[in-house]
Amino acid sequence: MLDAFDLTGRTIIVTGASRGIGRTTAEVLAAAGANVVAVARTESALEALVQDILGSGGKALAVRADVNVPEDTEMLVEQTVQAFGRVDVLVNNAGESGRHGAMGETTAADWDDLIENNLRSAFLCAKAVFPIMENQQRGNIVNMASISGQNGGQSARVHYAASKGGMIAFTKALARQMAPWGRANNIAPGQIDTGMSRIPEDRLRAVLDRTPLQRLGKPEEIAHGVLYLASDASSFITGHTLAINGGILMD
């Protein structure tokens, strides 16, 4: 049964891999046997990640790229194919949460930045890998959405909720176009403790109060969801949004 989770020999691109959920995801996929191509704009952090993976007996390549730039995404795919010969899975994890702000406080520039960083970047990466996957007649795309794309969010960040809601719809369209030879799915995290920012005590209490499991999620719990969707264990699942949120939203 566990063979279905084995990623040995498969090449997986992980964007936003320099820290947080992206870094943990890269480590988990490498531990499952994948050739991991770690992508971010911070080269030093990528190199440290790759050295950790190599030191644990895994296979990894660091590629510094800005996934908002078409030429960079094309270069990323070219380097991946040169190194490993194919692209089996793309994990679109790169993105940002943006500033907290209600409709009246969100500027046009705020909107454009979030849509570009969260949605346009996923489109560009998917567009770059699509011909390779189609030619292989095999491919898998896992996009990082959010509970905010499902329920509108809790902090009135209209641009963030729109970008993640768009990601969910984009993934469904991808799933239809990639079938029957490929798959596309979403992960929709709830509140995850990445250790990069401390949640104010009053906000943390409110989050825990509305979370049935009464705790924050861990990056590895999101990474394990990515592993499931990237592997053959989920081979009959496509166009789906896997909610990992502690029960805040039950759908």
mmCIF file with all atom_site columns, C-alpha atoms in Angstrom, residues 24-164:
data_model
loop_
_atom_site.group_PDB
_atom_site.id
_atom_site.type_symbol
_atom_site.label_atom_id
_atom_site.label_alt_id
_atom_site.label_comp_id
_atom_site.label_asym_id
_atom_site.label_entity_id
_atom_site.label_seq_id
_atom_site.pdbx_PDB_ins_code
_atom_site.Cartn_x
_atom_site.Cartn_y
_atom_site.Cartn_z
_atom_site.occupancy
_atom_site.B_iso_or_equiv
_atom_site.pdbx_formal_charge
_atom_site.auth_seq_id
_atom_site.auth_comp_id
_atom_site.auth_asym_id
_atom_site.auth_atom_id
_atom_site.pdbx_PDB_model_num
ATOM 1   C CA . THR A 1 24  ? 9.020   21.648 4.357   1.00 0.00 ? 24  THR A CA 1
ATOM 2   C CA . THR A 1 25  ? 7.210   20.383 1.257   1.00 0.00 ? 25  THR A CA 1
ATOM 3   C CA . ALA A 1 26  ? 10.474  20.113 -0.658  1.00 0.00 ? 26  ALA A CA 1
ATOM 4   C CA . GLU A 1 27  ? 12.010  18.112 2.198   1.00 0.00 ? 27  GLU A CA 1
ATOM 5   C CA . VAL A 1 28  ? 9.033   15.738 2.452   1.00 0.00 ? 28  VAL A CA 1
ATOM 6   C CA . LEU A 1 29  ? 8.922   15.105 -1.314  1.00 0.00 ? 29  LEU A CA 1
ATOM 7   C CA . ALA A 1 30  ? 12.668  14.473 -1.403  1.00 0.00 ? 30  ALA A CA 1
ATOM 8   C CA . ALA A 1 31  ? 12.327  12.019 1.486   1.00 0.00 ? 31  ALA A CA 1
ATOM 9   C CA . ALA A 1 32  ? 9.707   10.187 -0.592  1.00 0.00 ? 32  ALA A CA 1
ATOM 10  C CA . GLY A 1 33  ? 12.289  9.734  -3.349  1.00 0.00 ? 33  GLY A CA 1
ATOM 11  C CA . ALA A 1 34  ? 11.572  12.632 -5.708  1.00 0.00 ? 34  ALA A CA 1
ATOM 12  C CA . ASN A 1 35  ? 14.116  14.682 -7.622  1.00 0.00 ? 35  ASN A CA 1
ATOM 13  C CA . VAL A 1 36  ? 13.212  18.069 -6.150  1.00 0.00 ? 36  VAL A CA 1
ATOM 14  C CA . VAL A 1 37  ? 13.774  21.319 -8.025  1.00 0.00 ? 37  VAL A CA 1
ATOM 15  C CA . ALA A 1 38  ? 13.574  24.030 -5.364  1.00 0.00 ? 38  ALA A CA 1
ATOM 16  C CA . VAL A 1 39  ? 12.646  27.474 -6.682  1.00 0.00 ? 39  VAL A CA 1
ATOM 17  C CA . ALA A 1 40  ? 12.669  30.893 -5.044  1.00 0.00 ? 40  ALA A CA 1
ATOM 18  C CA . ARG A 1 41  ? 14.234  34.325 -5.348  1.00 0.00 ? 41  ARG A CA 1
ATOM 19  C CA . THR A 1 42  ? 16.553  33.905 -2.348  1.00 0.00 ? 42  THR A CA 1
ATOM 20  C CA . GLU A 1 43  ? 19.517  31.912 -3.598  1.00 0.00 ? 43  GLU A CA 1
ATOM 21  C CA . SER A 1 44  ? 21.295  31.433 -0.250  1.00 0.00 ? 44  SER A CA 1
ATOM 22  C CA . ALA A 1 45  ? 18.220  29.893 1.382   1.00 0.00 ? 45  ALA A CA 1
ATOM 23  C CA . LEU A 1 46  ? 17.718  27.589 -1.613  1.00 0.00 ? 46  LEU A CA 1
ATOM 24  C CA . GLU A 1 47  ? 21.296  26.385 -1.507  1.00 0.00 ? 47  GLU A CA 1
ATOM 25  C CA . ALA A 1 48  ? 20.973  25.636 2.211   1.00 0.00 ? 48  ALA A CA 1
ATOM 26  C CA . LEU A 1 49  ? 17.831  23.602 1.535   1.00 0.00 ? 49  LEU A CA 1
ATOM 27  C CA . VAL A 1 50  ? 19.456  21.656 -1.286  1.00 0.00 ? 50  VAL A CA 1
ATOM 28  C CA . GLN A 1 51  ? 22.494  20.872 0.857   1.00 0.00 ? 51  GLN A CA 1
ATOM 29  C CA . ASP A 1 52  ? 20.209  19.555 3.592   1.00 0.00 ? 52  ASP A CA 1
ATOM 30  C CA . ILE A 1 53  ? 18.379  17.321 1.108   1.00 0.00 ? 53  ILE A CA 1
ATOM 31  C CA . LEU A 1 54  ? 21.618  16.055 -0.441  1.00 0.00 ? 54  LEU A CA 1
ATOM 32  C CA . GLY A 1 55  ? 23.031  15.435 3.023   1.00 0.00 ? 55  GLY A CA 1
ATOM 33  C CA . SER A 1 56  ? 20.029  13.225 3.786   1.00 0.00 ? 56  SER A CA 1
ATOM 34  C CA . GLY A 1 57  ? 20.611  11.160 0.664   1.00 0.00 ? 57  GLY A CA 1
ATOM 35  C CA . GLY A 1 58  ? 18.029  12.903 -1.507  1.00 0.00 ? 58  GLY A CA 1
ATOM 36  C CA . LYS A 1 59  ? 18.283  14.516 -4.927  1.00 0.00 ? 59  LYS A CA 1
ATOM 37  C CA . ALA A 1 60  ? 17.704  18.245 -5.405  1.00 0.00 ? 60  ALA A CA 1
ATOM 38  C CA . LEU A 1 61  ? 18.513  21.221 -7.580  1.00 0.00 ? 61  LEU A CA 1
ATOM 39  C CA . ALA A 1 62  ? 18.261  24.898 -6.662  1.00 0.00 ? 62  ALA A CA 1
ATOM 40  C CA . VAL A 1 63  ? 16.991  27.322 -9.291  1.00 0.00 ? 63  VAL A CA 1
ATOM 41  C CA . ARG A 1 64  ? 16.794  31.014 -8.516  1.00 0.00 ? 64  ARG A CA 1
ATOM 42  C CA . ALA A 1 65  ? 13.835  32.422 -10.435 1.00 0.00 ? 65  ALA A CA 1
ATOM 43  C CA . ASP A 1 66  ? 11.093  35.024 -10.205 1.00 0.00 ? 66  ASP A CA 1
ATOM 44  C CA . VAL A 1 67  ? 7.940   33.103 -11.081 1.00 0.00 ? 67  VAL A CA 1
ATOM 45  C CA . ASN A 1 68  ? 6.179   36.335 -12.015 1.00 0.00 ? 68  ASN A CA 1
ATOM 46  C CA . VAL A 1 69  ? 8.506   36.654 -15.030 1.00 0.00 ? 69  VAL A CA 1
ATOM 47  C CA . PRO A 1 70  ? 7.681   34.463 -18.073 1.00 0.00 ? 70  PRO A CA 1
ATOM 48  C CA . GLU A 1 71  ? 11.317  34.180 -19.124 1.00 0.00 ? 71  GLU A CA 1
ATOM 49  C CA . ASP A 1 72  ? 12.242  32.924 -15.650 1.00 0.00 ? 72  ASP A CA 1
ATOM 50  C CA . THR A 1 73  ? 9.564   30.242 -15.633 1.00 0.00 ? 73  THR A CA 1
ATOM 51  C CA . GLU A 1 74  ? 10.689  29.056 -19.062 1.00 0.00 ? 74  GLU A CA 1
ATOM 52  C CA . MET A 1 75  ? 14.310  28.986 -17.854 1.00 0.00 ? 75  MET A CA 1
ATOM 53  C CA . LEU A 1 76  ? 13.226  27.043 -14.773 1.00 0.00 ? 76  LEU A CA 1
ATOM 54  C CA . VAL A 1 77  ? 11.602  24.318 -16.859 1.00 0.00 ? 77  VAL A CA 1
ATOM 55  C CA . GLU A 1 78  ? 14.590  24.175 -19.223 1.00 0.00 ? 78  GLU A CA 1
ATOM 56  C CA . GLN A 1 79  ? 17.014  23.682 -16.335 1.00 0.00 ? 79  GLN A CA 1
ATOM 57  C CA . THR A 1 80  ? 14.753  21.040 -14.798 1.00 0.00 ? 80  THR A CA 1
ATOM 58  C CA . VAL A 1 81  ? 14.618  19.035 -18.027 1.00 0.00 ? 81  VAL A CA 1
ATOM 59  C CA . GLN A 1 82  ? 18.362  19.400 -18.543 1.00 0.00 ? 82  GLN A CA 1
ATOM 60  C CA . ALA A 1 83  ? 19.031  18.075 -15.040 1.00 0.00 ? 83  ALA A CA 1
ATOM 61  C CA . PHE A 1 84  ? 16.437  15.308 -14.779 1.00 0.00 ? 84  PHE A CA 1
ATOM 62  C CA . GLY A 1 85  ? 14.983  14.766 -18.249 1.00 0.00 ? 85  GLY A CA 1
ATOM 63  C CA . ARG A 1 86  ? 11.324  15.390 -17.417 1.00 0.00 ? 86  ARG A CA 1
ATOM 64  C CA . VAL A 1 87  ? 8.813   17.216 -15.197 1.00 0.00 ? 87  VAL A CA 1
ATOM 65  C CA . ASP A 1 88  ? 6.320   14.999 -13.396 1.00 0.00 ? 88  ASP A CA 1
ATOM 66  C CA . VAL A 1 89  ? 4.815   17.350 -10.814 1.00 0.00 ? 89  VAL A CA 1
ATOM 67  C CA . LEU A 1 90  ? 4.586   21.117 -10.344 1.00 0.00 ? 90  LEU A CA 1
ATOM 68  C CA . VAL A 1 91  ? 3.810   22.439 -6.867  1.00 0.00 ? 91  VAL A CA 1
ATOM 69  C CA . ASN A 1 92  ? 2.724   26.082 -7.153  1.00 0.00 ? 92  ASN A CA 1
ATOM 70  C CA . ASN A 1 93  ? 3.435   27.223 -3.614  1.00 0.00 ? 93  ASN A CA 1
ATOM 71  C CA . ALA A 1 94  ? 4.933   30.682 -4.210  1.00 0.00 ? 94  ALA A CA 1
ATOM 72  C CA . GLY A 1 95  ? 2.781   33.602 -3.119  1.00 0.00 ? 95  GLY A CA 1
ATOM 73  C CA . GLU A 1 96  ? 2.126   36.098 -0.377  1.00 0.00 ? 96  GLU A CA 1
ATOM 74  C CA . SER A 1 97  ? -0.654  37.025 2.025   1.00 0.00 ? 97  SER A CA 1
ATOM 75  C CA . GLY A 1 98  ? -0.571  40.769 1.438   1.00 0.00 ? 98  GLY A CA 1
ATOM 76  C CA . ARG A 1 99  ? -1.463  43.526 3.830   1.00 0.00 ? 99  ARG A CA 1
ATOM 77  C CA . HIS A 1 100 ? -4.573  43.299 5.949   1.00 0.00 ? 100 HIS A CA 1
ATOM 78  C CA . GLY A 1 101 ? -7.148  45.672 4.557   1.00 0.00 ? 101 GLY A CA 1
ATOM 79  C CA . ALA A 1 102 ? -10.837 45.975 3.878   1.00 0.00 ? 102 ALA A CA 1
ATOM 80  C CA . MET A 1 103 ? -12.270 47.024 0.532   1.00 0.00 ? 103 MET A CA 1
ATOM 81  C CA . GLY A 1 104 ? -11.928 50.718 1.283   1.00 0.00 ? 104 GLY A CA 1
ATOM 82  C CA . GLU A 1 105 ? -8.287  50.326 2.290   1.00 0.00 ? 105 GLU A CA 1
ATOM 83  C CA . THR A 1 106 ? -7.128  48.127 -0.598  1.00 0.00 ? 106 THR A CA 1
ATOM 84  C CA . THR A 1 107 ? -5.567  50.088 -3.437  1.00 0.00 ? 107 THR A CA 1
ATOM 85  C CA . ALA A 1 108 ? -5.443  49.110 -7.087  1.00 0.00 ? 108 ALA A CA 1
ATOM 86  C CA . ALA A 1 109 ? -1.702  48.513 -6.638  1.00 0.00 ? 109 ALA A CA 1
ATOM 87  C CA . ASP A 1 110 ? -2.378  46.208 -3.672  1.00 0.00 ? 110 ASP A CA 1
ATOM 88  C CA . TRP A 1 111 ? -4.860  44.259 -5.801  1.00 0.00 ? 111 TRP A CA 1
ATOM 89  C CA . ASP A 1 112 ? -2.509  43.955 -8.779  1.00 0.00 ? 112 ASP A CA 1
ATOM 90  C CA . ASP A 1 113 ? 0.424   42.829 -6.595  1.00 0.00 ? 113 ASP A CA 1
ATOM 91  C CA . LEU A 1 114 ? -1.553  40.035 -4.913  1.00 0.00 ? 114 LEU A CA 1
ATOM 92  C CA . ILE A 1 115 ? -3.128  38.771 -8.127  1.00 0.00 ? 115 ILE A CA 1
ATOM 93  C CA . GLU A 1 116 ? 0.303   38.756 -9.773  1.00 0.00 ? 116 GLU A CA 1
ATOM 94  C CA . ASN A 1 117 ? 2.148   37.051 -6.929  1.00 0.00 ? 117 ASN A CA 1
ATOM 95  C CA . ASN A 1 118 ? -0.535  34.475 -6.116  1.00 0.00 ? 118 ASN A CA 1
ATOM 96  C CA . LEU A 1 119 ? -2.425  33.759 -9.332  1.00 0.00 ? 119 LEU A CA 1
ATOM 97  C CA . ARG A 1 120 ? -0.473  35.022 -12.338 1.00 0.00 ? 120 ARG A CA 1
ATOM 98  C CA . SER A 1 121 ? 2.667   33.260 -11.098 1.00 0.00 ? 121 SER A CA 1
ATOM 99  C CA . ALA A 1 122 ? 0.808   29.937 -10.883 1.00 0.00 ? 122 ALA A CA 1
ATOM 100 C CA . PHE A 1 123 ? -0.513  30.442 -14.403 1.00 0.00 ? 123 PHE A CA 1
ATOM 101 C CA . LEU A 1 124 ? 2.976   31.190 -15.765 1.00 0.00 ? 124 LEU A CA 1
ATOM 102 C CA . CYS A 1 125 ? 4.513   28.118 -14.135 1.00 0.00 ? 125 CYS A CA 1
ATOM 103 C CA . ALA A 1 126 ? 1.679   25.876 -15.301 1.00 0.00 ? 126 ALA A CA 1
ATOM 104 C CA . LYS A 1 127 ? 1.971   27.308 -18.805 1.00 0.00 ? 127 LYS A CA 1
ATOM 105 C CA . ALA A 1 128 ? 5.713   26.569 -18.833 1.00 0.00 ? 128 ALA A CA 1
ATOM 106 C CA . VAL A 1 129 ? 5.379   22.928 -17.745 1.00 0.00 ? 129 VAL A CA 1
ATOM 107 C CA . PHE A 1 130 ? 2.206   22.135 -19.704 1.00 0.00 ? 130 PHE A CA 1
ATOM 108 C CA . PRO A 1 131 ? 3.866   21.304 -23.082 1.00 0.00 ? 131 PRO A CA 1
ATOM 109 C CA . ILE A 1 132 ? 6.358   18.994 -21.351 1.00 0.00 ? 132 ILE A CA 1
ATOM 110 C CA . MET A 1 133 ? 3.631   17.171 -19.459 1.00 0.00 ? 133 MET A CA 1
ATOM 111 C CA . GLU A 1 134 ? 1.381   16.938 -22.498 1.00 0.00 ? 134 GLU A CA 1
ATOM 112 C CA . ASN A 1 135 ? 4.224   15.488 -24.554 1.00 0.00 ? 135 ASN A CA 1
ATOM 113 C CA . GLN A 1 136 ? 4.918   12.947 -21.793 1.00 0.00 ? 136 GLN A CA 1
ATOM 114 C CA . GLN A 1 137 ? 1.178   12.213 -21.557 1.00 0.00 ? 137 GLN A CA 1
ATOM 115 C CA . ARG A 1 138 ? 1.689   12.354 -17.812 1.00 0.00 ? 138 ARG A CA 1
ATOM 116 C CA . GLY A 1 139 ? 1.731   15.262 -15.393 1.00 0.00 ? 139 GLY A CA 1
ATOM 117 C CA . ASN A 1 140 ? 0.403   16.525 -12.102 1.00 0.00 ? 140 ASN A CA 1
ATOM 118 C CA . ILE A 1 141 ? -0.065  20.073 -10.807 1.00 0.00 ? 141 ILE A CA 1
ATOM 119 C CA . VAL A 1 142 ? -0.699  20.864 -7.147  1.00 0.00 ? 142 VAL A CA 1
ATOM 120 C CA . ASN A 1 143 ? -1.683  24.457 -6.436  1.00 0.00 ? 143 ASN A CA 1
ATOM 121 C CA . MET A 1 144 ? -1.641  26.150 -3.035  1.00 0.00 ? 144 MET A CA 1
ATOM 122 C CA . ALA A 1 145 ? -5.005  27.792 -2.490  1.00 0.00 ? 145 ALA A CA 1
ATOM 123 C CA . SER A 1 146 ? -6.363  28.814 0.932   1.00 0.00 ? 146 SER A CA 1
ATOM 124 C CA . ILE A 1 147 ? -9.415  28.584 3.120   1.00 0.00 ? 147 ILE A CA 1
ATOM 125 C CA . SER A 1 148 ? -9.822  32.275 2.244   1.00 0.00 ? 148 SER A CA 1
ATOM 126 C CA . GLY A 1 149 ? -10.588 31.247 -1.328  1.00 0.00 ? 149 GLY A CA 1
ATOM 127 C CA . GLN A 1 150 ? -13.429 29.090 -0.009  1.00 0.00 ? 150 GLN A CA 1
ATOM 128 C CA . ASN A 1 151 ? -15.033 31.318 2.633   1.00 0.00 ? 151 ASN A CA 1
ATOM 129 C CA . GLY A 1 152 ? -13.847 34.837 1.771   1.00 0.00 ? 152 GLY A CA 1
ATOM 130 C CA . GLY A 1 153 ? -11.377 34.920 4.646   1.00 0.00 ? 153 GLY A CA 1
ATOM 131 C CA . GLN A 1 154 ? -11.653 36.230 8.179   1.00 0.00 ? 154 GLN A CA 1
ATOM 132 C CA . SER A 1 155 ? -9.677  39.459 7.896   1.00 0.00 ? 155 SER A CA 1
ATOM 133 C CA . ALA A 1 156 ? -11.433 41.176 4.981   1.00 0.00 ? 156 ALA A CA 1
ATOM 134 C CA . ARG A 1 157 ? -8.458  40.887 2.618   1.00 0.00 ? 157 ARG A CA 1
ATOM 135 C CA . VAL A 1 158 ? -10.486 41.082 -0.564  1.00 0.00 ? 158 VAL A CA 1
ATOM 136 C CA . HIS A 1 159 ? -7.448  40.829 -2.854  1.00 0.00 ? 159 HIS A CA 1
ATOM 137 C CA . TYR A 1 160 ? -6.081  37.743 -1.090  1.00 0.00 ? 160 TYR A CA 1
ATOM 138 C CA . ALA A 1 161 ? -9.446  35.965 -1.035  1.00 0.00 ? 161 ALA A CA 1
ATOM 139 C CA . ALA A 1 162 ? -9.951  36.766 -4.730  1.00 0.00 ? 162 ALA A CA 1
ATOM 140 C CA . SER A 1 163 ? -6.505  35.442 -5.671  1.00 0.00 ? 163 SER A CA 1
ATOM 141 C CA . LYS A 1 164 ? -7.100  32.157 -3.855  1.00 0.00 ? 164 LYS A CA 1
#
